[in-house]
mmCIF file of C-alpha atoms in Angstrom:
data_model
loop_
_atom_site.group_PDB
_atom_site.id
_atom_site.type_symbol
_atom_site.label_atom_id
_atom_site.label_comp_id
_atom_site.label_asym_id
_atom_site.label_seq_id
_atom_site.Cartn_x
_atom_site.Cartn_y
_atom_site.Cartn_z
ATOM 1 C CA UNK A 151 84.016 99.343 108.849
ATOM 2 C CA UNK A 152 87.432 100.536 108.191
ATOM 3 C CA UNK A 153 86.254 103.643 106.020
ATOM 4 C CA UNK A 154 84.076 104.472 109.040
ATOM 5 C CA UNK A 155 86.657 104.661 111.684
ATOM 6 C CA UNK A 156 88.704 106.188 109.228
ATOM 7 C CA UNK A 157 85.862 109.053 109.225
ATOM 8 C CA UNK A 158 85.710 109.341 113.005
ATOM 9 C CA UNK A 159 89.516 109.747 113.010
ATOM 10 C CA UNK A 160 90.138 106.779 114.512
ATOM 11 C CA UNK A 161 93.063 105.329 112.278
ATOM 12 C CA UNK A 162 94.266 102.655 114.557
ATOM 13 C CA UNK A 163 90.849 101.134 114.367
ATOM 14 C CA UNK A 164 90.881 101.722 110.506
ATOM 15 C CA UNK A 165 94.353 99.696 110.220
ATOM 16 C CA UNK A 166 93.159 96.891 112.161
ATOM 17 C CA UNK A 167 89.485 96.641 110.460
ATOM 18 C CA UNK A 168 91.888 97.240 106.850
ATOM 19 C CA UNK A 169 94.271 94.431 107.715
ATOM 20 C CA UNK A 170 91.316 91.756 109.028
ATOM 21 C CA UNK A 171 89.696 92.259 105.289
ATOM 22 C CA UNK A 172 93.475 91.357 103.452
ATOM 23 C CA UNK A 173 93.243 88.548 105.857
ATOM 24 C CA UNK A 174 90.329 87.769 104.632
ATOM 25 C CA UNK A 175 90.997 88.356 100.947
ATOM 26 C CA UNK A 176 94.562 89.760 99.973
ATOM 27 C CA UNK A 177 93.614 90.733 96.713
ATOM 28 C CA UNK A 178 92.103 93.858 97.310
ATOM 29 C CA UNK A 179 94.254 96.542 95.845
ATOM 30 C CA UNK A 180 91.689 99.322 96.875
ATOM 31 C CA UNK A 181 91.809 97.950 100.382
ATOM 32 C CA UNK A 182 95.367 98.059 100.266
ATOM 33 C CA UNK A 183 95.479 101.764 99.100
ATOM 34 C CA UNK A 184 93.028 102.625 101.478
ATOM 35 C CA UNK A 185 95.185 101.276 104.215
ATOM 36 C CA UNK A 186 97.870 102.999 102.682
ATOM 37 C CA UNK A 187 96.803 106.569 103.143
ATOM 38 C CA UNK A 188 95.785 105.914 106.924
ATOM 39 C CA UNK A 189 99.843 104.503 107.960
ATOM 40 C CA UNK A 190 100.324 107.955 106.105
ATOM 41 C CA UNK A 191 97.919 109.692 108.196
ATOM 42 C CA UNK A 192 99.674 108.624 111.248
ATOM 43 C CA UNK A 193 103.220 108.774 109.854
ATOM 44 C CA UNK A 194 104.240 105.182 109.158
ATOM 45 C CA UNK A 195 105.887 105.565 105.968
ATOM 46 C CA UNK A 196 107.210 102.141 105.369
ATOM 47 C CA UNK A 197 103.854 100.459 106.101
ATOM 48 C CA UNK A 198 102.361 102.833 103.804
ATOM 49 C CA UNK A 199 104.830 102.316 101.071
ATOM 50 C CA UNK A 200 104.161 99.177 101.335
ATOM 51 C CA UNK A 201 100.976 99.031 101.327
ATOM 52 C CA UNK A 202 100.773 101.168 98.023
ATOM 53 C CA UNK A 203 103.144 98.811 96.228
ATOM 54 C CA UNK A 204 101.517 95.878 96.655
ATOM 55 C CA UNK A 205 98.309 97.843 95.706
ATOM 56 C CA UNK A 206 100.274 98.558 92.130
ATOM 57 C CA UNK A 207 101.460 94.826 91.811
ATOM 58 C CA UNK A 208 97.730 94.136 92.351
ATOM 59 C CA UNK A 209 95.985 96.428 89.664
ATOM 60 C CA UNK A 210 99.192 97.471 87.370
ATOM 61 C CA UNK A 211 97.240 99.877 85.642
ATOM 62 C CA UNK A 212 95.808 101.836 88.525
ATOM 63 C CA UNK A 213 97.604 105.090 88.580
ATOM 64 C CA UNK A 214 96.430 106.144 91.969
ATOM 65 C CA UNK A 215 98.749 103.866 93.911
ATOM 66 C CA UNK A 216 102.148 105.450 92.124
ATOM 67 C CA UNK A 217 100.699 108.932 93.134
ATOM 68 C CA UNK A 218 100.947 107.730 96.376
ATOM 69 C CA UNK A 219 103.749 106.201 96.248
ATOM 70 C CA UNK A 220 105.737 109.340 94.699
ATOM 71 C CA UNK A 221 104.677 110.786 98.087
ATOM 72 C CA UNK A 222 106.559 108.506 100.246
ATOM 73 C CA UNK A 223 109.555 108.806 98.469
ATOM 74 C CA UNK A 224 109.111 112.495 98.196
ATOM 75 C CA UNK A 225 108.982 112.274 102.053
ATOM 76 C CA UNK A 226 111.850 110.038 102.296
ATOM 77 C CA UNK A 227 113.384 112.678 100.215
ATOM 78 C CA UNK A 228 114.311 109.933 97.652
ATOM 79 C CA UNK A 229 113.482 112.126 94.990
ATOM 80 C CA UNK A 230 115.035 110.266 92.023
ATOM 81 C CA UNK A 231 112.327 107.212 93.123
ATOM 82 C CA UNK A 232 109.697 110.213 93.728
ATOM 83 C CA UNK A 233 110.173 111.364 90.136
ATOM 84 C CA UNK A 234 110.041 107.928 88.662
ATOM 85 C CA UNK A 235 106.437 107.141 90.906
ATOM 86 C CA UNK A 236 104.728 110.302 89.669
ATOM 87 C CA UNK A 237 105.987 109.748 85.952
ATOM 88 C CA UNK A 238 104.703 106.164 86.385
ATOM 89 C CA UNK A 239 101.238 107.074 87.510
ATOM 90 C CA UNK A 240 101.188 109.779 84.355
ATOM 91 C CA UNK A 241 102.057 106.859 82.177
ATOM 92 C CA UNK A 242 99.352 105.308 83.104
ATOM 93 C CA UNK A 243 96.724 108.224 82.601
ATOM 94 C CA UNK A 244 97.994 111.045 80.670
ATOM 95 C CA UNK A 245 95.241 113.173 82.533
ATOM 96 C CA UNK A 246 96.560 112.155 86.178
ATOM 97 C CA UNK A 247 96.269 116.107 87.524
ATOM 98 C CA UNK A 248 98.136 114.789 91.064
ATOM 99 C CA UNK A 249 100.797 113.381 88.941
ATOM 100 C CA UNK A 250 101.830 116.337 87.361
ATOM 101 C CA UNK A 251 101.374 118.119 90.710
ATOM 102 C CA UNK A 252 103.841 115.968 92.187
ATOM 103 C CA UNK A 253 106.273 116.152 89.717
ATOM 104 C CA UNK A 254 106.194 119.775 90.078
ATOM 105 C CA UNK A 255 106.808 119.609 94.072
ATOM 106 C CA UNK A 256 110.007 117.541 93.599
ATOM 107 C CA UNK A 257 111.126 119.666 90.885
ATOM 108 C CA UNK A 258 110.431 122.862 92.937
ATOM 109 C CA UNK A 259 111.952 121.362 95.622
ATOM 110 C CA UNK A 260 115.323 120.427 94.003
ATOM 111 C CA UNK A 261 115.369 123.872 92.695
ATOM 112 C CA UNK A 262 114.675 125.394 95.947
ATOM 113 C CA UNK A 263 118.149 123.433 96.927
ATOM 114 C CA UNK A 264 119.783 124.438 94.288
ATOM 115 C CA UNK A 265 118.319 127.885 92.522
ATOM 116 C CA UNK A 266 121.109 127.672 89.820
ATOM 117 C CA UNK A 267 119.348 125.149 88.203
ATOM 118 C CA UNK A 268 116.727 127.073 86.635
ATOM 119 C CA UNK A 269 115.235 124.108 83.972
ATOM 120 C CA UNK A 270 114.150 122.418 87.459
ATOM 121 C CA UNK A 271 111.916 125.485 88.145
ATOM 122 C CA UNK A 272 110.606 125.646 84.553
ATOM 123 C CA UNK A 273 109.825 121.919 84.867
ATOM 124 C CA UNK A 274 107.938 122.447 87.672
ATOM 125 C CA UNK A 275 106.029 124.867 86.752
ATOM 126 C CA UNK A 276 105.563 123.118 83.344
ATOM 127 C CA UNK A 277 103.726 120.247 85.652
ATOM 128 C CA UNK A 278 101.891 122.665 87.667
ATOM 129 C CA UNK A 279 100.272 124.263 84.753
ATOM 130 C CA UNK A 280 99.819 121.054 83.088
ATOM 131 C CA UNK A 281 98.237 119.931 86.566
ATOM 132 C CA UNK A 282 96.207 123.107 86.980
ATOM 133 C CA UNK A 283 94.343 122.258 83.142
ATOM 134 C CA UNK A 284 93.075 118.722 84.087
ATOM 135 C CA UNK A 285 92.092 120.097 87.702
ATOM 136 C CA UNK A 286 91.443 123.789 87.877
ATOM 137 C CA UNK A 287 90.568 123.669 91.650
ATOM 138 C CA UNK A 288 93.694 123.649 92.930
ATOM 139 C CA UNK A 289 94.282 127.768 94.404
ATOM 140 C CA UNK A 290 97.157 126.296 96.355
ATOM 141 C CA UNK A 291 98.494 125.004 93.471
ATOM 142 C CA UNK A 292 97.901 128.369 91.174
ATOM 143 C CA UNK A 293 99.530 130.519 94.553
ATOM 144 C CA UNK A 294 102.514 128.300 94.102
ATOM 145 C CA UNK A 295 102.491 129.233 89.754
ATOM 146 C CA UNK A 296 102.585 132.667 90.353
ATOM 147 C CA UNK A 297 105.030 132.768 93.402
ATOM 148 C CA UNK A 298 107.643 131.435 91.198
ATOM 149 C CA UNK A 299 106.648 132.535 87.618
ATOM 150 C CA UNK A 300 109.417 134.783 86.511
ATOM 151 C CA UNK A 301 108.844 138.417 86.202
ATOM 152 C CA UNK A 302 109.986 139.990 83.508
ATOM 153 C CA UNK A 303 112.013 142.858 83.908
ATOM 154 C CA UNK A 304 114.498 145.321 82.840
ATOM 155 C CA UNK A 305 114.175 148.717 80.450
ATOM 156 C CA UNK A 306 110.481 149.155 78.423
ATOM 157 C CA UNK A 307 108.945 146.452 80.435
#
């Protein structure tokens, strides 16, 4: 029920119909993630954080959950906790493409901050590419590659 109000953009409905099935059964980590992403959807952070940590606790070796929760703290701009979610979630898969994606947003991000620190932006871009090989479908992703791929320039180039 919850998946289908989720569907017809209804995400209070979703969050009650969610929470009546952990009352029913807490155990159910992909409830819990599921639940998750809709607080996200309407901006509760904490609830969703939450939500995606008990989801982890739940199913350790799910990576999905740490995805999410690199997002929150990405958000929160905790990006020392975002960092440490997304490598998580690639410890867990090696081929986790939204992992590496992540990582490259809070790298790019810190660089963006501070464009002195150049091994930030080749980090990012590192992940990006990295990303980009498990899930080629990703054009916002490959925009974002070439906007900040160096250029090489100078004389005979």
């Amino acid at each position: 029920l919850a998946l289908i109000y989720d569907a017809q953009d209804r995400p209070y409905d979703a969050i009650r119909a969610y929470r009546q099935s952990l009352e029913r059964d807490a155990h159910q980590p992909s409830v819990l993630f599921q639940l998750g992403l809709t607080y996200m959807r309407v901006n509760r952070l904490r609830d969703a954080l939450n939500a995606f940590e008990l989801a982890a606790r739940q199913d350790p070796r799910w990576p999905a959950p740490w995805v999410q929760i690199g997002t929150c703290r990405f958000y929160q701009k905790r990006y020392d906790a975002a960092l440490a979610a997304y490598t998580k979630a690639i410890e867990l898969d090696r081929n986790c493409d939204e992992g590496y994606r992540g990582l490259g947003v809070v790298y790019m991000t810190q660089y963006i901050q501070d464009p002195t620190k150049v091994a930030l932006r080749d980090k990012a871009l590192a992940a990006w590419n990295r990303s980009l090989e498990l899930d080629p479908n990703q054009e916002d992703l490959r925009e974002l590659v070439a906007k900040y791929t160096p250029r090489l320039t100078g004389p005979g180039l």
